[in-house]
CSV table of C-alpha atoms and ligand atoms in Angstrom, one decimal:
chain,number,residue,atom,x,y,z
S,1394,MET,CA,19.6,-18.6,-27.7
S,1395,THR,CA,17.5,-15.5,-28.2
S,1396,PRO,CA,17.8,-12.9,-25.5
S,1397,ALA,CA,14.8,-12.3,-23.2
S,1398,PRO,CA,13.4,-8.9,-24.0
S,1399,GLU,CA,13.4,-7.6,-20.4
S,1400,THR,CA,17.0,-8.4,-19.4
S,1401,GLY,CA,18.8,-9.8,-22.4
S,1402,ILE,CA,20.0,-12.6,-20.2
S,1403,ARG,CA,18.9,-16.2,-20.8
S,1404,THR,CA,19.1,-19.0,-18.2
S,1405,SER,CA,20.8,-22.1,-19.4
S,1406,GLY,CA,20.9,-25.6,-17.8
S,1407,PRO,CA,17.9,-27.3,-16.0
S,1408,LEU,CA,16.1,-23.9,-15.4
S,1409,GLY,CA,16.3,-23.0,-19.2
S,1410,PHE,CA,12.5,-23.7,-19.4
S,1411,LEU,CA,11.8,-20.6,-17.3
S,1412,ASP,CA,12.7,-18.2,-20.1
S,1413,GLU,CA,10.4,-20.1,-22.5
S,1414,ALA,CA,7.6,-19.9,-20.0
S,1415,LEU,CA,8.2,-16.2,-19.6
S,1416,ASP,CA,8.2,-15.8,-23.4
S,1417,ALA,CA,4.9,-17.6,-23.6
S,1418,LEU,CA,3.4,-15.2,-21.0
S,1419,ARG,CA,4.6,-12.2,-23.0
S,1420,ALA,CA,3.1,-13.7,-26.2
S,1421,GLU,CA,-0.3,-14.0,-24.4
S,1422,GLY,CA,-0.1,-10.5,-23.0
S,1423,LEU,CA,0.1,-12.0,-19.4
S,1424,TYR,CA,3.6,-10.9,-18.5
S,1425,ARG,CA,3.4,-8.7,-15.4
S,1426,HIS,CA,5.6,-5.8,-14.6
S,1427,LEU,CA,5.5,-5.0,-10.9
S,1428,ARG,CA,4.5,-1.4,-10.5
S,1429,VAL,CA,6.5,0.3,-7.8
S,1430,LEU,CA,4.8,2.5,-5.2
S,1431,GLU,CA,6.9,5.5,-4.2
S,1432,GLY,CA,5.5,6.8,-1.0
S,1433,GLU,CA,2.3,5.9,0.9
S,1434,GLN,CA,-0.6,3.6,-0.2
S,1435,LYS,CA,-3.2,6.3,-0.7
S,1436,PRO,CA,-6.0,7.2,-3.2
S,1437,ARG,CA,-3.6,9.4,-5.1
S,1438,ALA,CA,-0.3,7.8,-5.2
S,1439,ARG,CA,3.0,7.7,-7.2
S,1440,PHE,CA,3.7,4.5,-9.0
S,1441,ASP,CA,6.6,4.1,-11.4
S,1442,GLY,CA,7.3,7.8,-11.3
S,1443,ARG,CA,3.7,8.8,-12.3
S,1444,ASP,CA,1.1,10.4,-10.1
S,1445,VAL,CA,-2.1,8.5,-10.5
S,1446,ILE,CA,-5.6,8.0,-9.1
S,1447,ASN,CA,-5.1,4.6,-7.4
S,1448,LEU,CA,-8.0,2.2,-8.0
S,1449,SER,CA,-5.9,-1.0,-7.4
S,1450,SER,CA,-5.4,-1.3,-3.6
S,1451,ASN,CA,-7.4,-3.3,-1.1
S,1452,ASN,CA,-7.1,-0.3,1.3
S,1453,TYR,CA,-10.9,0.0,1.5
S,1454,LEU,CA,-11.1,2.3,4.4
S,1455,GLY,CA,-7.8,4.2,4.0
S,1456,PHE,CA,-6.5,2.6,7.2
S,1457,THR,CA,-2.9,2.0,5.8
S,1458,THR,CA,-2.2,5.6,6.7
S,1459,HIS,CA,-4.8,6.2,9.5
S,1460,PRO,CA,-3.0,8.3,12.2
S,1461,ARG,CA,-4.3,6.1,15.1
S,1462,LEU,CA,-2.9,2.9,13.4
S,1463,ARG,CA,0.4,4.6,12.5
S,1464,GLU,CA,0.8,5.9,16.1
S,1465,ALA,CA,0.0,2.5,17.6
S,1466,ALA,CA,2.6,0.8,15.4
S,1467,ILE,CA,5.2,3.4,16.3
S,1468,GLN,CA,4.5,3.1,20.0
S,1469,ALA,CA,4.7,-0.7,19.9
S,1470,ALA,CA,7.9,-0.8,17.9
S,1471,ARG,CA,9.4,1.7,20.5
S,1472,ALA,CA,8.2,-0.3,23.5
S,1473,LEU,CA,8.6,-3.9,22.2
S,1474,GLY,CA,11.1,-3.9,19.4
S,1475,ALA,CA,11.0,-4.7,15.7
S,1476,GLY,CA,10.2,-8.4,15.7
S,1477,SER,CA,8.7,-11.2,17.8
S,1478,GLY,CA,11.7,-13.4,17.5
S,1479,SER,CA,9.9,-16.8,17.4
S,1480,VAL,CA,7.0,-18.8,16.3
S,1481,ARG,CA,3.9,-18.6,18.5
S,1482,THR,CA,4.3,-22.1,19.9
S,1483,ILE,CA,7.8,-21.5,21.2
S,1484,ALA,CA,8.7,-18.0,22.4
S,1485,GLY,CA,6.8,-15.8,20.0
S,1486,THR,CA,3.5,-15.3,21.8
S,1487,MET,CA,3.4,-11.8,23.2
S,1488,ASP,CA,0.6,-10.3,25.4
S,1489,LEU,CA,-0.3,-8.2,22.4
S,1490,HIS,CA,-0.9,-11.2,20.2
S,1491,LEU,CA,-3.4,-12.6,22.7
S,1492,ALA,CA,-5.0,-9.3,23.3
S,1493,LEU,CA,-5.6,-9.0,19.5
S,1494,GLU,CA,-7.1,-12.4,19.4
S,1495,ARG,CA,-9.5,-11.5,22.3
S,1496,ARG,CA,-10.4,-8.3,20.5
S,1497,ILE,CA,-11.2,-10.0,17.3
S,1498,ALA,CA,-13.3,-12.7,19.0
S,1499,ALA,CA,-15.3,-10.0,20.8
S,1500,PHE,CA,-15.7,-8.0,17.6
S,1501,LYS,CA,-16.9,-11.0,15.6
S,1502,LYS,CA,-19.1,-12.3,18.5
S,1503,THR,CA,-17.4,-15.7,18.6
S,1504,GLU,CA,-15.9,-17.7,21.5
S,1505,ALA,CA,-12.3,-17.4,20.3
S,1506,ALA,CA,-10.0,-16.3,17.5
S,1507,VAL,CA,-6.5,-17.1,16.2
S,1508,VAL,CA,-4.3,-14.8,14.2
S,1509,PHE,CA,-2.1,-16.0,11.3
S,1510,GLN,CA,0.7,-14.2,9.5
S,1511,SER,CA,-1.6,-13.6,6.5
S,1512,GLY,CA,-5.1,-14.4,5.2
S,1513,PHE,CA,-3.4,-16.9,2.8
S,1514,ALA,CA,-1.9,-18.7,5.8
S,1515,ALA,CA,-5.2,-18.6,7.7
S,1516,ASN,CA,-7.1,-20.3,4.9
S,1517,ALA,CA,-4.4,-22.8,3.8
S,1518,GLY,CA,-3.5,-23.6,7.4
S,1519,THR,CA,-7.0,-24.1,8.5
S,1520,VAL,CA,-8.4,-26.2,5.7
S,1521,SER,CA,-5.4,-28.5,5.7
S,1522,ALA,CA,-5.6,-28.9,9.5
S,1523,LEU,CA,-9.3,-29.7,9.6
S,1524,LEU,CA,-9.5,-32.2,6.7
S,1525,GLY,CA,-7.6,-35.3,5.9
S,1526,LYS,CA,-7.5,-37.9,3.2
S,1527,GLU,CA,-10.8,-39.6,4.1
S,1528,ASP,CA,-12.7,-36.4,3.9
S,1529,LEU,CA,-14.4,-34.2,1.3
S,1530,ILE,CA,-14.3,-30.5,0.5
S,1531,LEU,CA,-17.1,-28.8,-1.4
S,1532,SER,CA,-15.8,-25.6,-2.8
S,1533,ASP,CA,-17.2,-22.7,-4.9
S,1534,GLU,CA,-15.5,-22.6,-8.3
S,1535,LEU,CA,-14.4,-19.0,-7.7
S,1536,ASN,CA,-12.9,-19.5,-4.3
S,1537,HIS,CA,-9.5,-17.9,-3.5
S,1538,ALA,CA,-6.2,-19.6,-4.3
S,1539,SER,CA,-5.4,-20.0,-0.6
S,1540,ILE,CA,-8.5,-22.2,-0.2
S,1541,ILE,CA,-7.6,-24.3,-3.2
S,1542,ASP,CA,-4.1,-24.7,-1.9
S,1543,GLY,CA,-5.3,-25.6,1.6
S,1544,ALA,CA,-7.7,-28.1,0.1
S,1545,ARG,CA,-4.9,-29.7,-2.0
S,1546,LEU,CA,-2.6,-29.9,1.1
S,1547,SER,CA,-5.2,-31.6,3.1
S,1548,ARG,CA,-5.3,-34.5,0.6
S,1549,ALA,CA,-9.1,-34.6,1.0
S,1550,ALA,CA,-11.2,-35.2,-2.1
S,1551,ILE,CA,-12.4,-31.9,-3.7
S,1552,ARG,CA,-15.7,-31.3,-5.5
S,1553,VAL,CA,-16.1,-27.9,-7.0
S,1554,PHE,CA,-19.6,-26.5,-7.4
S,1555,PRO,CA,-20.6,-23.9,-10.0
S,1556,HIS,CA,-20.3,-20.3,-8.7
S,1557,ARG,CA,-23.0,-19.5,-6.1
S,1558,ASP,CA,-25.1,-22.4,-7.4
S,1559,THR,CA,-26.9,-23.7,-4.3
S,1560,ALA,CA,-28.9,-26.3,-6.2
S,1561,ALA,CA,-25.7,-27.9,-7.4
S,1562,LEU,CA,-24.3,-27.7,-3.8
S,1563,ARG,CA,-27.4,-29.4,-2.5
S,1564,GLN,CA,-27.1,-32.2,-5.1
S,1565,LEU,CA,-23.4,-32.7,-4.2
S,1566,LEU,CA,-24.3,-32.9,-0.5
S,1567,GLU,CA,-27.0,-35.5,-1.2
S,1568,GLU,CA,-24.7,-37.5,-3.4
S,1569,THR,CA,-21.9,-37.6,-0.9
S,1570,SER,CA,-23.9,-38.3,2.3
S,1571,GLY,CA,-21.7,-41.4,2.9
S,1572,VAL,CA,-18.6,-39.3,3.6
S,1573,LYS,CA,-18.2,-38.8,7.4
S,1574,ARG,CA,-16.5,-35.4,7.4
S,1575,ARG,CA,-17.3,-32.8,4.8
S,1576,LEU,CA,-16.5,-29.1,4.6
S,1577,VAL,CA,-18.5,-26.6,2.6
S,1578,ILE,CA,-16.4,-23.5,1.9
S,1579,THR,CA,-17.0,-20.3,0.1
S,1580,ASP,CA,-15.5,-16.8,-0.2
S,1581,GLY,CA,-17.9,-14.3,1.5
S,1582,VAL,CA,-17.1,-11.7,-1.2
S,1583,PHE,CA,-15.5,-13.0,-4.4
S,1584,SER,CA,-12.2,-11.2,-4.9
S,1585,MET,CA,-12.3,-10.7,-8.7
S,1586,ASP,CA,-16.0,-10.2,-9.3
S,1587,GLY,CA,-17.2,-8.4,-6.1
S,1588,ASP,CA,-20.3,-10.5,-5.7
S,1589,ILE,CA,-21.5,-11.9,-2.4
S,1590,ALA,CA,-21.9,-15.6,-1.4
S,1591,ARG,CA,-25.5,-16.8,-0.8
S,1592,LEU,CA,-24.4,-17.4,2.8
S,1593,SER,CA,-27.9,-17.9,4.4
S,1594,GLU,CA,-28.7,-20.7,1.9
S,1595,VAL,CA,-25.2,-22.2,1.8
S,1596,SER,CA,-24.9,-22.3,5.6
S,1597,ALA,CA,-28.4,-23.8,5.9
S,1598,LEU,CA,-27.5,-26.5,3.5
S,1599,ALA,CA,-24.3,-27.3,5.3
S,1600,ARG,CA,-26.2,-27.5,8.6
S,1601,GLU,CA,-29.0,-29.7,7.1
S,1602,HIS,CA,-26.4,-32.2,5.8
S,1603,GLY,CA,-24.1,-32.1,8.8
S,1604,ALA,CA,-21.2,-30.5,7.0
S,1605,ILE,CA,-18.7,-28.0,8.5
S,1606,MET,CA,-19.4,-24.5,7.2
S,1607,MET,CA,-16.4,-22.2,6.5
S,1608,VAL,CA,-16.4,-18.7,5.0
S,1609,ASP,CA,-13.5,-16.6,3.8
S,1610,ASP,CA,-14.4,-13.0,4.6
S,1611,ALA,CA,-11.1,-11.5,3.3
S,1612,HIS,CA,-13.0,-8.9,1.3
S,1613,ALA,CA,-16.0,-8.6,3.6
S,1614,SER,CA,-14.0,-7.7,6.8
S,1615,GLY,CA,-14.4,-4.0,7.4
S,1616,VAL,CA,-16.8,-3.7,4.4
S,1617,LEU,CA,-20.0,-5.7,5.1
S,1618,GLY,CA,-22.0,-6.1,8.3
S,1619,ALA,CA,-22.3,-3.8,11.3
S,1620,SER,CA,-18.9,-2.0,11.7
S,1621,GLY,CA,-17.5,-4.3,9.1
S,1622,ARG,CA,-18.2,-7.6,11.0
S,1623,GLY,CA,-18.4,-9.5,7.7
S,1624,THR,CA,-20.9,-11.6,5.8
S,1625,VAL,CA,-22.1,-13.6,8.8
S,1626,ASP,CA,-23.3,-10.4,10.4
S,1627,HIS,CA,-24.6,-9.0,7.0
S,1628,PHE,CA,-26.9,-12.0,6.6
S,1629,GLY,CA,-27.6,-12.4,10.3
S,1630,VAL,CA,-26.4,-16.0,10.4
S,1631,HIS,CA,-24.4,-15.8,13.7
S,1632,GLY,CA,-23.8,-19.2,15.1
S,1633,GLN,CA,-24.4,-21.0,11.8
S,1634,VAL,CA,-20.9,-20.7,10.3
S,1635,ASP,CA,-18.4,-22.9,12.1
S,1636,VAL,CA,-15.2,-21.3,10.8
S,1637,GLN,CA,-14.9,-17.6,9.8
S,1638,VAL,CA,-11.8,-16.4,8.2
S,1639,GLY,CA,-11.0,-12.7,8.0
S,1640,THR,CA,-8.0,-10.7,6.9
S,1641,LEU,CA,-6.1,-7.9,8.5
S,1642,SER,CA,-4.4,-7.0,5.3
S,1643,LYS,CA,-7.2,-5.4,3.3
S,1644,ALA,CA,-9.7,-3.0,5.0
S,1645,ILE,CA,-7.9,-3.3,8.3
S,1646,GLY,CA,-4.9,-1.8,6.5
S,1647,VAL,CA,-2.1,-3.8,8.1
S,1648,LEU,CA,-1.2,-7.5,7.6
S,1649,GLY,CA,-2.5,-10.9,8.7
S,1650,GLY,CA,-5.4,-13.2,8.7
S,1651,TYR,CA,-7.6,-14.7,11.4
S,1652,VAL,CA,-9.9,-17.5,12.2
S,1653,CYS,CA,-12.9,-17.2,14.5
S,1654,GLY,CA,-15.1,-19.9,16.0
S,1655,SER,CA,-15.5,-22.1,19.0
S,1656,LYS,CA,-12.8,-22.4,21.7
S,1657,SER,CA,-12.1,-25.9,20.6
S,1658,LEU,CA,-11.6,-25.0,17.0
S,1659,ILE,CA,-9.1,-22.3,18.0
S,1660,GLU,CA,-7.3,-24.6,20.4
S,1661,PHE,CA,-7.1,-27.3,17.7
S,1662,LEU,CA,-5.6,-24.8,15.3
S,1663,TYR,CA,-3.1,-23.7,17.9
S,1664,HIS,CA,-1.9,-27.4,17.8
S,1665,ARG,CA,-2.4,-28.4,14.2
S,1666,ALA,CA,-2.3,-25.4,11.8
S,1667,ARG,CA,1.1,-25.5,10.2
S,1668,PRO,CA,1.7,-21.8,9.5
S,1669,PHE,CA,0.8,-21.1,13.2
S,1670,LEU,CA,3.3,-23.8,14.4
S,1671,PHE,CA,6.1,-23.3,11.9
S,1672,SER,CA,6.3,-19.6,11.0
S,1673,THR,CA,7.2,-16.6,13.1
S,1674,SER,CA,4.5,-14.4,14.6
S,1675,HIS,CA,3.7,-10.8,13.8
S,1676,PRO,CA,6.0,-8.0,14.9
S,1677,PRO,CA,4.5,-6.0,17.8
S,1678,ALA,CA,3.9,-3.0,15.5
S,1679,VAL,CA,1.6,-5.2,13.3
S,1680,ALA,CA,-0.5,-6.5,16.2
S,1681,ALA,CA,-0.8,-3.1,17.8
S,1682,ALA,CA,-1.9,-1.4,14.6
S,1683,CYS,CA,-4.5,-4.1,14.0
S,1684,MET,CA,-5.8,-3.5,17.6
S,1685,ALA,CA,-6.2,0.2,16.8
S,1686,ALA,CA,-8.0,-0.6,13.6
S,1687,PHE,CA,-10.8,-2.5,15.4
S,1688,ASP,CA,-11.2,0.6,17.7
S,1689,VAL,CA,-11.4,2.8,14.7
S,1690,LEU,CA,-13.9,0.5,13.0
S,1691,GLU,CA,-16.3,0.9,16.0
S,1692,GLU,CA,-15.6,4.5,16.8
S,1693,GLU,CA,-15.4,6.1,13.3
S,1694,PRO,CA,-18.4,4.8,11.3
S,1695,GLN,CA,-17.8,7.5,8.6
S,1696,TRP,CA,-15.2,5.4,6.8
S,1697,ILE,CA,-17.5,2.5,6.0
S,1698,GLU,CA,-20.3,5.0,5.0
S,1699,ARG,CA,-17.9,6.8,2.7
S,1700,LEU,CA,-16.7,3.6,1.2
S,1701,TRP,CA,-20.2,2.7,0.2
S,1702,SER,CA,-21.2,6.2,-1.1
S,1703,ASN,CA,-18.1,6.3,-3.2
S,1704,THR,CA,-18.8,2.8,-4.5
S,1705,ARG,CA,-22.3,3.8,-5.5
S,1706,ARG,CA,-21.1,6.9,-7.3
S,1707,PHE,CA,-18.3,5.1,-9.2
S,1708,GLN,CA,-20.4,2.1,-10.2
S,1709,ALA,CA,-23.2,4.3,-11.5
S,1710,GLY,CA,-20.6,6.3,-13.5
S,1711,LEU,CA,-19.1,3.2,-15.1
S,1712,LYS,CA,-22.5,1.9,-16.1
S,1713,ARG,CA,-23.4,5.3,-17.6
S,1714,LEU,CA,-20.3,5.1,-19.7
S,1715,GLY,CA,-21.4,1.7,-21.0
S,1716,PHE,CA,-18.9,-0.5,-19.2
S,1717,ASP,CA,-19.8,-4.1,-18.3
S,1718,THR,CA,-19.2,-4.4,-14.5
S,1719,GLY,CA,-20.4,-8.0,-14.2
S,1720,SER,CA,-22.3,-8.9,-11.0
S,1721,SER,CA,-20.5,-6.8,-8.5
S,1722,GLU,CA,-22.4,-6.0,-5.3
S,1723,THR,CA,-19.4,-4.5,-3.3
S,1724,PRO,CA,-16.6,-2.0,-3.8
S,1725,ILE,CA,-14.7,-4.6,-5.9
S,1726,THR,CA,-15.8,-3.6,-9.4
S,1727,PRO,CA,-14.5,-5.4,-12.5
S,1728,ILE,CA,-14.5,-3.7,-15.8
S,1729,LEU,CA,-14.9,-6.7,-18.1
S,1730,VAL,CA,-12.9,-6.6,-21.3
S,1731,GLY,CA,-12.5,-10.2,-22.6
S,1732,GLU,CA,-9.1,-10.9,-24.0
S,1733,ALA,CA,-6.1,-10.4,-21.7
S,1734,GLU,CA,-4.1,-8.4,-24.2
S,1735,ARG,CA,-7.0,-5.9,-24.6
S,1736,ALA,CA,-7.4,-5.6,-20.8
S,1737,MET,CA,-3.6,-5.0,-20.4
S,1738,ARG,CA,-3.7,-2.3,-23.1
S,1739,LEU,CA,-6.6,-0.5,-21.5
S,1740,SER,CA,-4.9,-0.7,-18.1
S,1741,ASP,CA,-1.6,0.7,-19.6
S,1742,LEU,CA,-3.4,3.5,-21.4
S,1743,ALA,CA,-5.4,4.5,-18.4
S,1744,PHE,CA,-2.2,4.5,-16.4
S,1745,GLU,CA,-0.4,6.8,-18.9
S,1746,ARG,CA,-3.3,9.1,-18.5
S,1747,GLY,CA,-3.4,9.1,-14.7
S,1748,VAL,CA,-5.5,6.1,-13.5
S,1749,PHE,CA,-4.1,2.9,-12.0
S,1750,ALA,CA,-6.6,0.1,-12.5
S,1751,GLN,CA,-4.8,-3.2,-12.7
S,1752,GLY,CA,-5.4,-5.5,-15.6
S,1753,ILE,CA,-6.1,-9.1,-14.5
S,1754,GLY,CA,-6.0,-12.2,-16.8
S,1755,PHE,CA,-5.6,-15.9,-16.7
S,1756,PRO,CA,-4.9,-17.8,-14.3
S,1757,THR,CA,-6.3,-15.3,-11.8
S,1758,VAL,CA,-9.5,-15.2,-13.8
S,1759,ALA,CA,-10.8,-17.6,-16.6
S,1760,LYS,CA,-9.5,-17.2,-20.1
S,1761,GLY,CA,-11.6,-14.7,-22.1
S,1762,LYS,CA,-12.7,-13.0,-18.9
S,1763,ALA,CA,-9.8,-10.6,-18.5
S,1764,ARG,CA,-10.7,-7.3,-16.8
S,1765,LEU,CA,-9.6,-4.2,-15.0
S,1766,ARG,CA,-10.2,-4.8,-11.3
S,1767,THR,CA,-11.1,-1.6,-9.6
S,1768,ILE,CA,-11.6,-0.8,-5.9
S,1769,VAL,CA,-12.6,2.6,-4.7
S,1770,THR,CA,-11.8,3.5,-1.1
S,1771,ALA,CA,-13.4,5.6,1.6
S,1772,THR,CA,-10.7,8.2,1.1
S,1773,HIS,CA,-11.1,9.0,-2.6
S,1774,THR,CA,-12.7,12.4,-3.2
S,1775,GLU,CA,-15.7,12.7,-5.5
S,1776,GLU,CA,-13.5,14.8,-7.8
S,1777,GLU,CA,-10.9,12.0,-8.0
S,1778,LEU,CA,-13.6,9.4,-8.8
S,1779,ASP,CA,-15.2,11.6,-11.5
S,1780,ARG,CA,-11.8,12.3,-13.1
S,1781,ALA,CA,-11.0,8.5,-13.0
S,1782,LEU,CA,-14.3,7.8,-14.8
S,1783,GLU,CA,-13.4,10.4,-17.5
S,1784,ILE,CA,-10.0,8.9,-18.1
S,1785,LEU,CA,-11.2,5.3,-18.1
S,1786,GLY,CA,-14.0,6.3,-20.5
S,1787,ASP,CA,-11.7,8.1,-22.9
S,1788,ALA,CA,-9.1,5.3,-22.9
S,1789,ALA,CA,-11.8,2.6,-23.5
S,1790,ARG,CA,-13.3,4.6,-26.3
S,1791,SER,CA,-10.0,5.0,-28.0
S,1792,LEU,CA,-9.5,1.2,-27.9
S,1793,GLY,CA,-13.1,0.5,-29.2
S,1794,ILE,CA,-14.1,-1.2,-25.9
S,1795,ILE,CA,-17.1,1.2,-25.4
S,1796,SER,CA,-18.7,3.5,-28.0
R,255,PLP,C1,-10.6,-14.0,-1.0
R,255,PLP,C2,-9.2,-13.9,-0.4
R,255,PLP,N1,-8.9,-14.7,0.6
R,255,PLP,C3,-7.6,-14.6,1.1
R,255,PLP,C4,-6.7,-13.7,0.7
R,255,PLP,C5,-5.3,-13.7,1.3
R,255,PLP,O1,-5.2,-12.6,2.2
R,255,PLP,P1,-3.8,-12.0,2.6
R,255,PLP,O2,-3.5,-11.0,1.5
R,255,PLP,O3,-4.0,-11.4,4.0
R,255,PLP,O4,-2.8,-13.1,2.6
R,255,PLP,C6,-7.0,-12.8,-0.3
R,255,PLP,C7,-6.0,-11.8,-0.8
R,255,PLP,O5,-5.6,-11.8,-1.9
R,255,PLP,C8,-8.3,-12.9,-0.9
R,255,PLP,O6,-8.6,-12.1,-1.9
């Protein structure tokens, strides 16, 4: 038995295959070391004992440390305790949970909203509740893992259409017109490429063919649309998307996911979405901080403005350096490298020199499409972004990735 490089300890017995699987990941350059954040999630942060410019969080607006959110969380913990103590459907629905759902519904201009423990739970719980084994799900090939898992849990048939290909979607809808209940589902902003769904066309197609339309706005919440209302607002298709998912974990800076739509949709999910029924609700501090975040979104427009001006500056800088940034249209900016090992080497070298830009490889992205995934935030300074560009450029040149 050869020792595993990380620990020297090998597992024997029925779990012995795990070490072989880990060895295979190491051989492919896909083994992940979890970087440890020491201190707050900020644009300059300390990971693994090193001070770096942080381009790896989803903290788009800097809300993880916004004073109003922090204060709301502290007050709620003082007044209401550390936890909710139950699932929503038994004893764990507090006034605060309902107030947050009303706040979100008003913000998104829908009849109602339901909050889940995470965006993952919102997607997986909703797709698996709405569809059953007689049904069909039409899903963009780059949709998030939580949609894929929800689709599998539902036991509905799944047909995947090529990324953002509305002609292929139309054809699939025409071919499957005999199926009674169909769901068309797409990410609003794609999490690894930063491009935006063709939501006007996709929702019009769903409507024309009588399919349910669902969008996962995890990366559009707080980023696109007026005050960050998401892709439905960005494209002006209010009323044409039946199910809107958003997240409270990214731009909102806290934790959770939500679904917005009609009152009956939300009541149905209260009764049938399994993460809602079988998993404890948010602690009061989480709900209170999320409430504060929606106030800040509406009252402090400067954060979204800065997010976009920083994004423009950083993307222009990357292009000037000769990086391939794919088809990004949002603050998620991939630096496409190709092979996973090369991407991980670039990421490690940049980290040593003071920039944290996570390397991403298979299975999160397709083989041969490994990348550094960067996200600037509203709270990066221009100096930090320029310094990050300099470090990334030098590191990539030394590895022959750019000339
Ligand atoms: C597109 C997309 N949907 C859903 C999620 C899940 O959100 P959460 O982190 O709140 O579980 C993510 C987060 O990784 C995501 O990128």
